[in-house]
Tab-separated table of C-alpha atoms in Angstrom:
chain	number	residue	atom	x	y	z
A	274	MET	CA	20.949	3.808	-37.322
A	275	SER	CA	22.132	1.034	-35.026
A	276	ASP	CA	24.670	3.401	-33.497
A	277	LYS	CA	21.870	5.868	-32.741
A	278	LYS	CA	19.802	3.172	-31.049
A	279	SER	CA	22.857	2.141	-29.013
A	280	VAL	CA	23.344	5.703	-27.835
A	281	ILE	CA	19.676	6.069	-26.863
A	282	ARG	CA	19.762	2.790	-24.973
A	283	LYS	CA	22.882	3.868	-23.132
A	284	LEU	CA	21.174	7.136	-22.170
A	285	HIS	CA	18.184	5.246	-20.837
A	286	LEU	CA	20.414	2.920	-18.833
A	287	LEU	CA	22.303	5.940	-17.463
A	288	LEU	CA	19.039	7.582	-16.422
A	289	PHE	CA	17.890	4.477	-14.637
A	290	ALA	CA	21.301	3.978	-13.066
A	291	THR	CA	20.922	7.485	-11.633
A	292	LEU	CA	17.594	6.454	-10.133
A	293	ILE	CA	19.149	3.364	-8.549
A	294	ALA	CA	22.207	5.219	-7.331
A	295	GLY	CA	20.094	7.974	-5.874
A	296	CYS	CA	18.209	5.390	-3.861
A	297	SER	CA	21.041	3.155	-2.679
A	298	SER	CA	23.610	5.576	-1.294
A	299	SER	CA	25.042	5.289	2.188
A	300	SER	CA	22.408	7.834	3.445
A	301	ASP	CA	19.668	5.432	2.434
A	302	THR	CA	20.290	2.777	5.091
A	303	VAL	CA	16.913	3.567	6.635
A	304	VAL	CA	13.981	1.878	4.957
A	305	LYS	CA	11.660	4.390	3.307
A	306	GLN	CA	8.028	3.452	2.840
A	307	TYR	CA	5.606	4.800	0.254
A	308	LEU	CA	1.849	5.047	-0.240
A	309	LEU	CA	0.137	5.504	-3.570
A	310	PRO	CA	-1.034	9.143	-3.716
A	311	THR	CA	-4.675	9.953	-3.831
A	312	ALA	CA	-5.631	10.825	-7.376
A	313	VAL	CA	-6.116	14.527	-7.860
A	314	ASN	CA	-9.065	15.535	-9.942
A	315	GLU	CA	-9.628	19.278	-10.328
A	316	THR	CA	-13.323	18.839	-11.078
A	317	ILE	CA	-13.993	17.320	-7.615
A	318	LYS	CA	-13.804	19.573	-4.590
A	319	VAL	CA	-12.444	18.137	-1.344
A	320	ASP	CA	-15.421	19.494	0.608
A	321	GLN	CA	-17.873	17.980	-1.859
A	322	PRO	CA	-17.419	14.152	-1.715
A	323	PHE	CA	-19.020	11.940	-4.263
A	324	LYS	CA	-22.561	10.743	-3.678
A	325	ALA	CA	-23.297	7.039	-3.656
A	326	ASP	CA	-25.843	6.031	-6.286
A	327	LEU	CA	-27.250	2.950	-4.642
A	328	SER	CA	-30.001	2.692	-7.251
A	329	GLN	CA	-27.397	1.269	-9.637
A	330	PRO	CA	-26.307	-2.332	-9.683
A	331	TYR	CA	-23.206	-3.131	-7.656
A	332	LEU	CA	-19.908	-3.783	-9.373
A	333	VAL	CA	-17.819	-5.894	-7.002
A	334	VAL	CA	-14.169	-4.932	-7.458
A	335	ARG	CA	-12.175	-7.941	-6.392
A	336	PRO	CA	-8.701	-7.649	-4.909
A	337	VAL	CA	-6.124	-6.865	-7.598
A	338	LYS	CA	-4.057	-9.937	-8.413
A	339	LEU	CA	-0.305	-9.245	-8.752
A	340	THR	CA	2.263	-11.408	-10.459
A	341	ALA	CA	4.733	-13.039	-8.040
A	342	PHE	CA	7.577	-10.528	-8.287
A	343	LEU	CA	5.198	-7.636	-7.493
A	344	ASN	CA	3.941	-9.302	-4.323
A	345	GLY	CA	6.853	-8.327	-2.116
A	346	HIS	CA	7.272	-5.192	-0.077
A	347	GLY	CA	10.022	-3.611	-2.208
A	348	ILE	CA	9.167	-1.309	-5.092
A	349	VAL	CA	10.151	-3.062	-8.318
A	350	TYR	CA	12.095	-1.672	-11.273
A	351	GLN	CA	13.116	-3.361	-14.507
A	352	THR	CA	16.796	-2.925	-15.302
A	353	SER	CA	16.837	-4.653	-18.718
A	354	PRO	CA	14.378	-6.427	-21.013
A	355	ASN	CA	14.637	-9.555	-18.876
A	356	GLU	CA	15.866	-8.478	-15.438
A	357	ILE	CA	13.971	-6.927	-12.523
A	358	VAL	CA	15.150	-5.744	-9.109
A	359	GLN	CA	13.128	-5.332	-5.919
A	360	ALA	CA	14.294	-2.384	-3.874
A	361	ARG	CA	15.544	-3.196	-0.374
A	362	TYR	CA	15.270	0.236	1.212
A	363	HIS	CA	12.242	1.561	-0.698
A	364	GLN	CA	9.090	-0.334	0.100
A	365	TRP	CA	5.302	-0.059	-0.087
A	366	ALA	CA	3.974	0.988	3.311
A	367	ASN	CA	0.817	-1.142	2.948
A	368	ASP	CA	-0.035	-4.196	0.933
A	369	LEU	CA	0.149	-3.137	-2.708
A	370	SER	CA	-2.898	-5.138	-3.831
A	371	GLU	CA	-5.002	-3.487	-1.120
A	372	GLN	CA	-3.814	0.000	-2.113
A	373	LEU	CA	-4.534	-0.612	-5.779
A	374	THR	CA	-7.940	-2.105	-5.136
A	375	GLN	CA	-9.147	0.791	-2.959
A	376	ARG	CA	-7.648	3.347	-5.284
A	377	ILE	CA	-9.431	1.815	-8.315
A	378	ILE	CA	-12.770	1.761	-6.429
A	379	ASN	CA	-12.371	5.426	-5.440
A	380	GLU	CA	-11.374	6.558	-8.917
A	381	LEU	CA	-14.198	4.692	-10.602
A	382	ARG	CA	-16.672	6.268	-8.128
A	383	ASN	CA	-15.251	9.723	-8.777
A	384	LYS	CA	-15.386	9.307	-12.517
A	385	GLN	CA	-18.975	8.139	-12.106
A	386	ASN	CA	-19.911	11.484	-10.607
A	387	ILE	CA	-18.189	13.712	-13.197
A	388	SER	CA	-18.619	11.808	-16.386
A	389	SER	CA	-21.307	12.617	-18.943
A	390	LYS	CA	-21.488	8.848	-19.502
A	391	PRO	CA	-21.977	7.120	-16.136
A	392	LEU	CA	-20.557	3.697	-15.455
A	393	ASN	CA	-23.974	1.992	-15.077
A	394	TYR	CA	-22.592	0.456	-11.898
A	395	TRP	CA	-21.727	1.450	-8.322
A	396	PRO	CA	-18.252	0.016	-7.521
A	397	ILE	CA	-17.844	-1.621	-4.139
A	398	ALA	CA	-15.231	-3.852	-2.417
A	399	VAL	CA	-15.859	-7.507	-1.549
A	400	ASN	CA	-17.968	-7.465	1.585
A	401	ASN	CA	-19.517	-10.474	3.236
A	402	LEU	CA	-22.120	-8.237	4.959
A	403	VAL	CA	-23.588	-7.208	1.577
A	404	ASN	CA	-25.540	-9.477	-0.698
A	405	GLN	CA	-23.341	-9.517	-3.783
A	406	SER	CA	-24.545	-12.819	-5.259
A	407	GLN	CA	-26.168	-11.217	-8.283
A	408	ALA	CA	-23.545	-8.557	-8.916
A	409	ASP	CA	-21.114	-8.389	-11.776
A	410	GLN	CA	-17.456	-8.609	-10.727
A	411	LEU	CA	-14.341	-6.842	-11.873
A	412	GLN	CA	-11.065	-8.713	-11.694
A	413	ILE	CA	-7.806	-6.888	-12.460
A	414	ASN	CA	-4.607	-8.903	-12.967
A	415	LEU	CA	-1.293	-7.022	-13.175
A	416	THR	CA	1.989	-8.362	-14.609
A	417	GLN	CA	3.766	-4.996	-14.337
A	418	PHE	CA	3.550	-2.203	-11.863
A	419	ASN	CA	7.072	-0.933	-11.833
A	420	GLY	CA	9.732	1.432	-13.103
A	421	ASN	CA	11.807	0.508	-16.142
A	422	TYR	CA	15.202	1.166	-17.596
A	423	GLN	CA	13.666	3.404	-20.265
A	424	GLY	CA	12.935	6.031	-17.643
A	425	GLY	CA	9.230	5.360	-17.164
A	426	ALA	CA	6.573	3.727	-15.046
A	427	SER	CA	4.729	0.763	-16.552
A	428	ILE	CA	1.457	-0.923	-15.800
A	429	GLN	CA	0.518	-4.045	-17.731
A	430	GLY	CA	-2.002	-6.852	-17.331
A	431	GLU	CA	-5.683	-7.212	-18.089
A	432	TRP	CA	-9.065	-6.742	-16.532
A	433	GLN	CA	-12.086	-9.004	-16.761
A	434	LEU	CA	-15.770	-8.189	-16.202
A	435	VAL	CA	-17.548	-11.382	-15.053
A	436	ASN	CA	-21.280	-11.857	-14.277
A	437	HIS	CA	-22.729	-13.652	-11.307
A	438	ASP	CA	-22.775	-16.981	-13.232
A	439	GLY	CA	-19.040	-16.787	-13.874
A	440	LYS	CA	-19.453	-15.859	-17.528
A	441	ILE	CA	-16.898	-13.367	-18.886
A	442	ILE	CA	-18.670	-10.341	-20.230
A	443	MET	CA	-15.604	-8.367	-21.346
A	444	VAL	CA	-11.827	-8.657	-21.274
A	445	GLU	CA	-9.376	-5.855	-22.087
A	446	PRO	CA	-5.579	-5.646	-21.905
A	447	ILE	CA	-3.822	-3.039	-19.752
A	448	ASN	CA	-0.680	-1.472	-21.197
A	449	MET	CA	0.048	2.049	-19.963
A	450	ARG	CA	3.291	3.961	-19.468
A	451	THR	CA	4.250	7.344	-18.054
A	452	SER	CA	7.652	9.027	-18.232
A	453	LEU	CA	9.318	9.986	-14.924
A	454	GLU	CA	9.582	13.778	-14.345
A	455	ALA	CA	12.589	13.423	-12.045
A	456	ASP	CA	14.967	10.870	-10.592
A	457	GLY	CA	14.239	8.905	-7.446
A	458	TYR	CA	11.523	6.775	-5.954
A	459	ASP	CA	9.229	9.698	-5.114
A	460	ALA	CA	9.075	10.460	-8.792
A	461	LEU	CA	8.554	6.770	-9.663
A	462	VAL	CA	5.629	6.422	-7.233
A	463	ASP	CA	4.067	9.628	-8.644
A	464	ALA	CA	4.474	8.269	-12.197
A	465	LEU	CA	2.901	4.972	-11.213
A	466	SER	CA	-0.001	6.886	-9.668
A	467	ASP	CA	-0.476	8.915	-12.868
A	468	THR	CA	-0.324	5.744	-14.948
A	469	LEU	CA	-2.975	4.118	-12.741
A	470	SER	CA	-5.294	7.055	-13.401
A	471	LYS	CA	-4.871	6.465	-17.123
A	472	VAL	CA	-5.847	2.837	-16.561
A	473	THR	CA	-9.027	3.814	-14.677
A	474	ASP	CA	-9.880	6.348	-17.362
A	475	ARG	CA	-9.896	3.600	-19.945
A	476	LEU	CA	-11.687	1.216	-17.597
A	477	ALA	CA	-14.436	3.753	-16.808
A	478	SER	CA	-14.953	4.418	-20.527
A	479	SER	CA	-15.372	0.708	-21.268
A	480	LEU	CA	-17.695	0.139	-18.301
A	481	SER	CA	-19.935	3.007	-19.323
A	482	ALA	CA	-20.612	1.223	-22.572
A	483	THR	CA	-21.505	-2.037	-20.842
A	484	ALA	CA	-25.136	-2.947	-19.981
A	485	PRO	CA	-25.367	-3.788	-16.304
A	486	PRO	CA	-27.415	-6.772	-15.022
A	487	LYS	CA	-31.152	-6.319	-14.756
C-alpha cells in the first residue's frame, strides 16, 4: 500500500514539475500577466445584465484579505506539503485582492438574480459616498489561492458576516479544490476561477439563509 502511495505521489510531483517546466523555459523570459476570468453563467445573457435590487439591505463586501505569501505579484504554487514558490514570469496583472473582491461582488449579484432563494442582501463594495453605517459586512480571509503539487487549484480560508456593531453573525471555513484540465498557468488560472465560483456558490447559499438587518 505504501508503494502505491509513493507511486501516486511521484506522479503528482511529475505533473506539477511539468507545469513548472512549461512556464520557466528559455522562451518564457518575458513576464506574462493574468487576469481572473469573468465567471460564465449560462443562465445569464450578456445583453441582459442583472438588475440592482436597492430595496434590499446592503451587504458591504470588504477587500479580501490575503495571507502574506499571496500578496505578491507572482502566481503562487505549492511544490510540497510545506514549500511554496512564487512565479517570477507569471504574475497577476492587477492587485489580486481587488480582482477577488470585485469578482465575488459580481458573482453574488448574479446568483441573487437567478436563485430561487435570494441572498436577502444587495452586495456592494466599500464606498465612502454611500451611507454604510448600518449595513452588515462580509470579510473574506484567504490562506490559499494557488496551485498545488497534487495537480489542482486550492482556495482555503474563511469568511465572516459581521453586523454594524461589530458582532459576528456567521463564520464559515473555505476549503475548495479543482483539478487542472491541462498543464501551464493558463489552466491554473482557469482552475482557480472555477474554484472561486464554487466558493461563491456556497457563500450565496449560506447568505440566503441569513436574516438581514431590519
